[in-house]
Short mmCIF file of C-alpha atoms in Angstrom, two decimals:
data_model
loop_
_atom_site.label_atom_id
_atom_site.label_comp_id
_atom_site.label_asym_id
_atom_site.label_seq_id
_atom_site.Cartn_x
_atom_site.Cartn_y
_atom_site.Cartn_z
CA MET A 1 23.90 12.79 12.16
CA LEU A 2 25.71 9.61 12.26
CA VAL A 3 24.39 5.94 12.79
CA THR A 4 27.35 3.68 13.98
CA ASN A 5 27.49 0.37 15.08
CA ALA A 6 25.03 -1.27 13.18
CA ARG A 7 24.07 -3.76 10.11
CA VAL A 8 22.58 -2.28 7.14
CA LEU A 9 20.48 -4.41 4.85
CA ASP A 10 20.64 -4.23 1.09
CA PRO A 11 16.67 -5.71 0.63
CA ASP A 12 17.57 -6.68 -2.98
CA SER A 13 20.65 -8.71 -2.07
CA GLY A 14 19.03 -9.85 1.18
CA VAL A 15 22.72 -9.40 2.78
CA ALA A 16 23.13 -7.19 5.64
CA GLU A 17 27.12 -5.39 6.01
CA PRO A 18 28.35 -3.28 8.97
CA ALA A 19 28.50 0.19 7.74
CA ASN A 20 27.93 3.75 9.26
CA VAL A 21 25.55 5.49 7.79
CA ARG A 22 25.35 9.44 7.75
CA VAL A 23 22.11 11.87 7.77
CA ASP A 24 22.09 15.25 6.36
CA GLY A 25 18.84 17.08 6.69
CA ALA A 26 16.32 14.95 5.11
CA VAL A 27 19.07 12.84 3.14
CA ILE A 28 21.50 9.97 3.24
CA THR A 29 24.84 11.40 2.16
CA ALA A 30 27.39 8.52 2.92
CA VAL A 31 27.21 4.81 4.01
CA GLY A 32 30.17 2.45 4.36
CA SER A 33 32.65 1.88 7.35
CA ASP A 34 34.84 4.70 7.11
CA VAL A 35 32.23 7.08 7.39
CA ASP A 36 32.11 10.18 10.15
CA GLY A 37 30.42 12.61 11.19
CA PRO A 38 28.50 14.76 14.30
CA ASP A 39 25.96 13.56 16.54
CA ALA A 40 26.82 9.86 16.69
CA VAL A 41 23.55 7.14 17.33
CA ASP A 42 25.20 3.70 18.96
CA GLY A 43 23.15 1.04 16.75
CA GLU A 44 24.45 -1.14 19.39
CA GLY A 45 24.79 -3.82 17.05
CA GLY A 46 21.42 -3.57 15.74
CA LEU A 47 19.89 -3.89 11.98
CA LEU A 48 19.19 -0.54 9.78
CA VAL A 49 16.26 -1.37 7.64
CA PRO A 50 14.80 1.07 5.08
CA GLY A 51 11.48 2.73 6.23
CA LEU A 52 8.81 0.44 5.38
CA ILE A 53 6.13 1.07 2.45
CA ASP A 54 3.16 -0.13 3.08
CA CYS A 55 1.44 -0.24 -0.44
CA HIS A 56 -2.58 -0.61 0.14
CA VAL A 57 -3.94 0.65 3.35
CA HIS A 58 -7.53 2.75 4.40
CA VAL A 59 -6.80 5.13 6.95
CA ALA A 60 -9.46 7.28 6.85
CA PHE A 61 -12.32 4.22 5.92
CA PRO A 62 -15.70 5.30 6.90
CA ARG A 63 -17.60 3.12 9.56
CA ARG A 64 -20.76 2.03 8.87
CA GLU A 65 -22.68 3.57 11.69
CA PRO A 66 -23.91 7.26 11.14
CA LEU A 67 -21.38 9.67 12.08
CA PRO A 68 -20.39 13.02 11.06
CA ARG A 69 -18.03 13.46 8.64
CA SER A 70 -15.21 14.72 10.41
CA ALA A 71 -15.10 11.65 12.54
CA ARG A 72 -13.72 9.78 9.70
CA VAL A 73 -10.89 12.48 9.36
CA LEU A 74 -10.30 12.10 13.13
CA GLU A 75 -10.04 8.60 13.23
CA ALA A 76 -7.13 8.94 10.99
CA VAL A 77 -4.77 10.94 13.58
CA PRO A 78 -4.26 8.23 15.68
CA VAL A 79 -4.15 5.57 12.96
CA LEU A 80 -1.40 7.86 11.38
CA VAL A 81 0.65 7.68 14.37
CA GLY A 82 0.55 4.19 14.86
CA LEU A 83 1.89 3.64 11.60
CA LEU A 84 4.55 5.91 12.01
CA ASN A 85 5.49 4.32 15.25
CA ARG A 86 5.99 1.00 13.67
CA GLY A 87 8.12 1.90 11.15
CA ILE A 88 5.77 2.19 7.87
CA THR A 89 6.64 5.61 6.71
CA THR A 90 5.01 5.56 3.53
CA VAL A 91 1.65 4.30 2.92
CA ARG A 92 -0.63 4.37 -0.43
CA ASP A 93 -4.24 4.59 0.75
CA ALA A 94 -6.74 2.75 -1.56
CA TRP A 95 -9.82 4.46 -0.75
CA GLY A 96 -10.91 6.96 2.23
CA ALA A 97 -7.89 9.51 2.76
CA ASP A 98 -8.76 12.88 0.95
CA ALA A 99 -6.59 15.49 0.23
CA GLY A 100 -6.76 17.30 3.42
CA ILE A 101 -5.29 14.16 5.19
CA ARG A 102 -2.52 14.33 2.89
CA HIS A 103 -1.75 17.86 3.09
CA ALA A 104 -2.12 18.09 6.59
CA VAL A 105 0.59 15.18 6.68
CA ARG A 106 2.72 17.18 4.62
CA GLU A 107 2.63 20.67 6.73
CA GLY A 108 3.30 18.32 10.21
CA TRP A 109 0.10 19.38 11.60
CA ILE A 110 -0.29 15.37 12.13
CA ALA A 111 2.27 12.50 12.65
CA GLY A 112 1.72 10.11 9.92
CA PRO A 113 3.63 8.07 7.02
CA GLU A 114 3.66 9.89 3.50
CA LEU A 115 0.26 9.61 1.62
CA LEU A 116 -0.33 8.94 -1.91
CA ILE A 117 -4.01 9.21 -2.03
CA SER A 118 -6.34 7.19 -4.42
CA LEU A 119 -9.50 8.84 -2.97
CA ARG A 120 -12.55 6.05 -4.04
CA GLN A 121 -13.04 3.25 -5.77
CA LEU A 122 -14.30 3.78 -9.50
CA SER A 123 -16.59 1.07 -10.44
CA PRO A 124 -19.82 0.61 -12.91
CA THR A 125 -22.75 1.20 -11.65
CA GLY A 126 -24.25 -1.81 -9.36
CA GLY A 127 -20.02 -2.54 -8.90
CA LEU A 128 -18.26 -2.36 -5.65
CA GLY A 129 -16.98 1.87 -5.74
CA ASP A 130 -21.09 1.69 -5.89
CA SER A 131 -22.03 2.65 -2.40
CA TRP A 132 -25.86 2.14 -3.05
CA ALA A 133 -27.29 -0.12 0.26
CA PRO A 134 -30.88 -1.68 -0.40
CA ASP A 135 -31.98 -1.58 2.93
CA VAL A 136 -31.38 1.71 3.32
CA GLY A 137 -31.71 3.44 -0.10
CA GLN A 138 -28.48 5.37 0.68
CA ALA A 139 -26.69 6.27 -2.25
CA ASP A 140 -23.55 7.53 -0.92
CA SER A 141 -22.28 7.08 2.61
CA PHE A 142 -19.59 9.64 2.23
CA GLY A 143 -21.47 12.92 1.35
CA ASP A 144 -17.76 14.64 1.08
CA PRO A 145 -17.18 16.87 -2.15
CA SER A 146 -13.72 16.06 -1.37
CA LEU A 147 -14.39 12.69 -2.21
CA PRO A 148 -15.92 12.21 -5.50
CA GLU A 149 -18.78 10.43 -7.15
CA PRO A 150 -16.60 6.93 -8.62
CA GLY A 151 -19.55 5.59 -10.62
CA PHE A 152 -19.56 5.64 -14.18
CA ASP A 153 -21.49 3.28 -17.07
CA GLY A 154 -19.67 3.14 -19.85
CA PRO A 155 -15.63 4.39 -21.65
CA ASP A 156 -16.54 7.81 -21.78
CA GLU A 157 -18.10 8.26 -17.97
CA ALA A 158 -15.06 6.15 -17.06
CA ARG A 159 -12.95 8.96 -18.10
CA ALA A 160 -14.89 11.37 -16.50
CA ALA A 161 -14.45 9.51 -13.07
CA VAL A 162 -10.95 9.39 -13.40
CA ARG A 163 -10.94 12.74 -14.15
CA ARG A 164 -12.92 14.04 -11.06
CA MET A 165 -10.66 12.02 -8.93
CA VAL A 166 -7.75 13.75 -10.42
CA ARG A 167 -9.10 17.19 -9.94
CA ALA A 168 -9.70 16.39 -5.96
CA GLY A 169 -6.16 15.80 -6.06
CA ALA A 170 -5.80 11.51 -6.48
CA ASP A 171 -1.97 10.79 -6.95
CA TRP A 172 -3.48 6.64 -7.77
CA ILE A 173 -6.17 5.78 -9.82
CA LYS A 174 -7.90 3.01 -8.30
CA LEU A 175 -10.57 0.54 -10.13
CA GLY A 176 -12.79 -2.15 -8.78
CA ALA A 177 -12.12 -4.57 -11.43
CA SER A 178 -14.38 -7.61 -8.99
CA GLY A 179 -16.68 -7.83 -6.67
CA ALA A 180 -16.28 -8.12 -2.94
CA MET A 181 -15.29 -11.23 -1.38
CA ALA A 182 -18.89 -11.67 0.54
CA HIS A 183 -20.45 -11.20 -3.33
CA LEU A 184 -18.04 -13.24 -5.51
CA ARG A 185 -20.89 -16.54 -5.20
CA ASP A 186 -24.02 -14.37 -5.55
CA ARG A 187 -22.29 -11.79 -8.42
CA ARG A 188 -24.16 -9.07 -6.48
CA ASN A 189 -21.35 -6.48 -8.10
CA VAL A 190 -21.13 -5.45 -11.54
CA GLU A 191 -17.99 -5.92 -13.23
CA PRO A 192 -16.49 -3.32 -15.55
CA THR A 193 -16.19 -4.13 -19.29
CA ALA A 194 -12.41 -4.46 -20.44
CA GLU A 195 -13.53 -1.05 -22.86
CA GLU A 196 -13.80 0.67 -19.37
CA MET A 197 -11.18 -0.77 -17.47
CA GLN A 198 -8.82 0.11 -20.68
CA ALA A 199 -10.47 3.86 -20.76
CA VAL A 200 -9.86 3.98 -17.07
CA VAL A 201 -5.94 3.34 -17.42
CA ASP A 202 -5.89 5.02 -20.39
CA GLU A 203 -7.25 8.25 -19.30
CA ALA A 204 -5.48 7.91 -15.85
CA ARG A 205 -2.17 7.62 -18.22
CA ARG A 206 -2.48 11.30 -19.80
CA ALA A 207 -3.36 12.44 -16.66
CA GLY A 208 0.11 11.14 -15.04
CA ARG A 209 -1.26 8.55 -12.59
CA ALA A 210 -1.47 4.83 -12.76
CA VAL A 211 -4.22 2.16 -11.62
CA LEU A 212 -4.49 -0.08 -9.03
CA ALA A 213 -7.32 -2.71 -9.43
CA HIS A 214 -8.98 -4.70 -6.96
CA ALA A 215 -9.75 -8.06 -8.58
CA HIS A 216 -10.38 -11.31 -6.31
CA THR A 217 -10.79 -13.70 -9.11
CA ALA A 218 -8.81 -15.02 -12.03
CA SER A 219 -10.37 -13.67 -14.37
CA ALA A 220 -10.70 -9.93 -13.14
CA ALA A 221 -6.84 -9.74 -12.26
CA ALA A 222 -6.02 -11.00 -15.95
CA ALA A 223 -8.27 -8.62 -17.69
CA ALA A 224 -6.83 -5.94 -15.40
CA ALA A 225 -3.44 -6.83 -16.44
CA HIS A 226 -4.51 -6.85 -20.06
CA ALA A 227 -6.09 -3.70 -19.26
CA GLY A 228 -2.81 -1.62 -18.22
CA VAL A 229 -3.29 -1.76 -14.58
CA ARG A 230 0.53 -1.30 -12.73
CA SER A 231 -0.73 -3.36 -9.98
CA VAL A 232 -3.69 -5.82 -9.08
CA GLU A 233 -4.49 -6.16 -5.43
CA HIS A 234 -5.86 -9.11 -3.90
CA GLY A 235 -6.04 -11.84 -6.53
CA VAL A 236 -6.98 -14.65 -3.99
CA PHE A 237 -7.89 -16.97 -6.71
CA LEU A 238 -5.34 -16.87 -9.37
CA ASP A 239 -4.51 -19.23 -11.92
CA ASP A 240 -1.48 -19.91 -14.53
CA GLU A 241 -3.25 -17.54 -17.16
CA ALA A 242 -3.83 -14.84 -14.65
CA ALA A 243 -0.42 -15.10 -13.42
CA SER A 244 1.08 -15.05 -16.64
CA ALA A 245 -0.70 -12.10 -17.54
CA LEU A 246 0.32 -10.10 -14.69
CA ARG A 247 4.29 -10.97 -15.29
CA ARG A 248 3.41 -10.12 -19.31
CA ASN A 249 2.12 -6.93 -18.84
CA GLY A 250 4.60 -5.39 -16.20
CA CYS A 251 2.21 -5.64 -13.28
CA TRP A 252 2.83 -5.61 -9.95
CA TYR A 253 0.88 -8.29 -7.02
CA VAL A 254 -0.05 -6.97 -3.98
CA PRO A 255 -1.97 -9.82 -2.36
CA THR A 256 -2.55 -8.66 0.69
CA LEU A 257 -2.94 -11.53 2.71
CA ALA A 258 -3.52 -10.61 6.37
CA PRO A 259 -6.83 -9.45 5.98
CA ILE A 260 -8.29 -12.27 4.18
CA ALA A 261 -10.38 -14.68 5.80
CA PRO A 262 -9.11 -18.19 6.90
CA GLU A 263 -11.50 -20.24 4.93
CA TYR A 264 -9.62 -18.81 1.77
CA GLY A 265 -5.93 -18.73 2.88
CA GLU A 266 -5.19 -21.74 1.02
CA ALA A 267 -6.44 -20.61 -2.40
CA HIS A 268 -4.61 -17.25 -1.70
CA ARG A 269 -1.36 -18.58 -0.91
CA ARG A 270 -1.26 -21.10 -3.71
CA SER A 271 -1.75 -17.46 -5.71
CA LEU A 272 0.97 -16.20 -4.29
CA ALA A 273 3.16 -19.02 -5.57
CA LEU A 274 1.70 -19.15 -9.08
CA ALA A 275 2.43 -15.10 -9.06
CA LEU A 276 6.32 -16.34 -7.99
CA GLU A 277 6.73 -18.97 -10.23
CA ALA A 278 5.67 -16.60 -13.15
CA GLY A 279 8.14 -13.83 -11.91
CA VAL A 280 5.55 -11.74 -10.70
CA PRO A 281 7.27 -9.08 -8.62
CA ILE A 282 5.41 -8.86 -5.44
CA ALA A 283 4.92 -5.68 -3.25
CA ALA A 284 3.73 -5.65 0.16
CA GLY A 285 0.36 -4.75 1.21
CA SER A 286 -1.77 -4.72 4.78
CA ASP A 287 -5.51 -3.79 3.23
CA LEU A 288 -6.46 -2.62 7.29
CA ALA A 289 -4.34 0.02 9.06
CA VAL A 290 -4.03 -0.63 12.99
CA ARG A 291 -7.64 -0.27 14.10
CA PRO A 292 -7.82 -2.78 16.02
CA HIS A 293 -6.96 -4.68 13.12
CA VAL A 294 -3.44 -5.79 11.16
CA ASP A 295 -0.94 -4.17 9.95
CA LEU A 296 1.95 -4.71 7.22
CA LEU A 297 3.76 -6.10 10.11
CA THR A 298 1.49 -9.00 10.29
CA GLU A 299 1.59 -8.60 6.64
CA LEU A 300 5.38 -9.59 6.09
CA ARG A 301 5.25 -12.34 8.87
CA LEU A 302 2.78 -13.75 5.85
CA LEU A 303 4.18 -13.01 3.31
CA SER A 304 7.38 -14.75 4.63
CA GLU A 305 5.90 -17.88 5.69
CA ALA A 306 3.69 -18.41 2.49
CA GLY A 307 7.30 -18.31 0.41
CA LEU A 308 9.09 -15.60 0.19
CA GLY A 309 11.11 -15.79 3.06
CA ALA A 310 11.86 -12.71 5.39
CA SER A 311 14.56 -11.16 3.19
CA GLY A 312 11.95 -11.01 0.38
CA ALA A 313 9.03 -9.79 2.59
CA LEU A 314 11.32 -7.03 3.70
CA ARG A 315 12.24 -6.49 0.07
CA ALA A 316 8.41 -6.33 -0.93
CA ALA A 317 7.40 -3.48 1.72
CA THR A 318 10.85 -1.46 0.80
CA SER A 319 12.82 -1.66 -2.53
CA GLU A 320 9.88 -3.09 -4.58
CA ALA A 321 7.26 -0.99 -3.09
CA ALA A 322 9.06 2.08 -3.95
CA ARG A 323 9.41 0.77 -7.49
CA LEU A 324 5.55 -0.18 -7.93
CA LEU A 325 4.93 3.44 -6.12
CA ARG A 326 7.41 5.04 -8.21
CA LEU A 327 9.39 6.33 -5.54
CA PRO A 328 13.30 6.23 -6.54
CA ASP A 329 14.18 8.40 -3.74
CA ARG A 330 13.23 5.63 -0.79
CA GLY A 331 13.07 1.59 -0.42
CA ARG A 332 17.06 1.48 0.13
CA ILE A 333 19.77 3.01 2.64
CA ALA A 334 22.01 4.66 -0.09
CA PRO A 335 23.42 7.73 -0.66
CA GLY A 336 21.10 10.12 -2.38
CA LEU A 337 18.02 8.48 -1.08
CA ARG A 338 15.72 9.97 1.25
CA ALA A 339 16.37 9.18 5.35
CA ASP A 340 13.35 6.99 6.17
CA ILE A 341 15.38 4.64 8.66
CA VAL A 342 14.34 1.70 10.84
CA LEU A 343 16.48 0.76 13.54
CA LEU A 344 16.00 -3.12 15.00
CA ARG A 345 17.46 -3.82 18.60
CA ASP A 346 19.17 -6.94 16.98
CA PRO A 347 20.96 -7.84 13.50
CA GLU A 348 18.76 -10.69 13.04
CA ILE A 349 17.37 -10.38 9.42
CA ASP A 350 13.71 -11.73 10.46
CA VAL A 351 10.07 -10.36 10.64
CA ARG A 352 9.02 -12.17 13.28
CA ASP A 353 8.01 -9.66 16.21
CA PHE A 354 9.35 -6.75 14.27
CA ALA A 355 7.37 -4.75 16.30
CA SER A 356 9.12 -5.12 19.82
CA ARG A 357 12.29 -4.89 17.88
CA ILE A 358 12.00 -1.37 16.82
CA ARG A 359 14.48 1.14 18.43
CA MET A 360 13.99 4.18 16.54
CA VAL A 361 12.38 5.43 13.25
CA TRP A 362 13.39 8.02 11.16
CA GLN A 363 11.14 10.36 8.56
CA ALA A 364 13.43 12.27 6.28
CA GLY A 365 15.99 12.45 8.51
CA ARG A 366 13.27 13.36 11.27
CA ARG A 367 13.62 11.00 14.59
CA VAL A 368 9.67 9.82 14.77
CA ARG A 369 10.43 7.45 17.54
#
């Protein structure tokens, strides 16, 4: 396949230059003005951007109402299709999807972005990953052996929890370093100790995994960064010290602006500004997949408006996201990389009305829209 008459965005420089793109099988083999090949697709003067990468989704998050276990899995099918149609070709699921859903996507049984999974959110007893509900006395709302028990108390149990996730197929380990937004004031969620966090990170590293940490507060974000997590998620209330800790420890920041309540919007945008000023690398994550909620395209607009600009927002969802997730074969349009490509209807580098501008989407060289 050859895509002609289009501009190709380099997300790292923010520059788009006219070029043809040749794809053989699943791989981009040539990019340049003199590139030729069969089966030409006329880009009609549009913009080619790398397939988008969402670093924080929940494609199969359980609903509160009691439903059979299969409902959680089956609900993920239209969610995954919707994401792919909107140009999102890779996602990191941050709690809910299991190895079976990942397998179904890889085998082509269902269409969707390539899935990296974390299964559950690890936490101490009473922490964010503890699904005990005092009003109903329910200890585990999943009740699913493919999503193992995430609770621990003490460093040794923390290591055992990591091993349970690895055994069940986790690509990443998720840690609840702070409580939920709703319980920050009343401190209902127990936070892990520094020793427990370090044990989680060390055991994950021994198993060839990295850790993403849910952390709303500055203290939790800084503690997670010091423990060695690879990314801090949300970080609504960062301060200078926390931003500096992220930078010093080589930690990415995935701010997930879209789902946070408007009353915290100003504080959240200030946290992002502090991270940018400190030189912390930013990767894009939406937190909620399309249900009727938001997705990465909403997050792109909010990142752009909060200081990254359109080019920076696209970089956070392509090349920078690929670096965070250790996926060197994607995130850019260059020879030798996987052919995850989105063709937009005009050449403007703009993230507003992104969905309406999508003409075609290719995933690993196969046209999916």
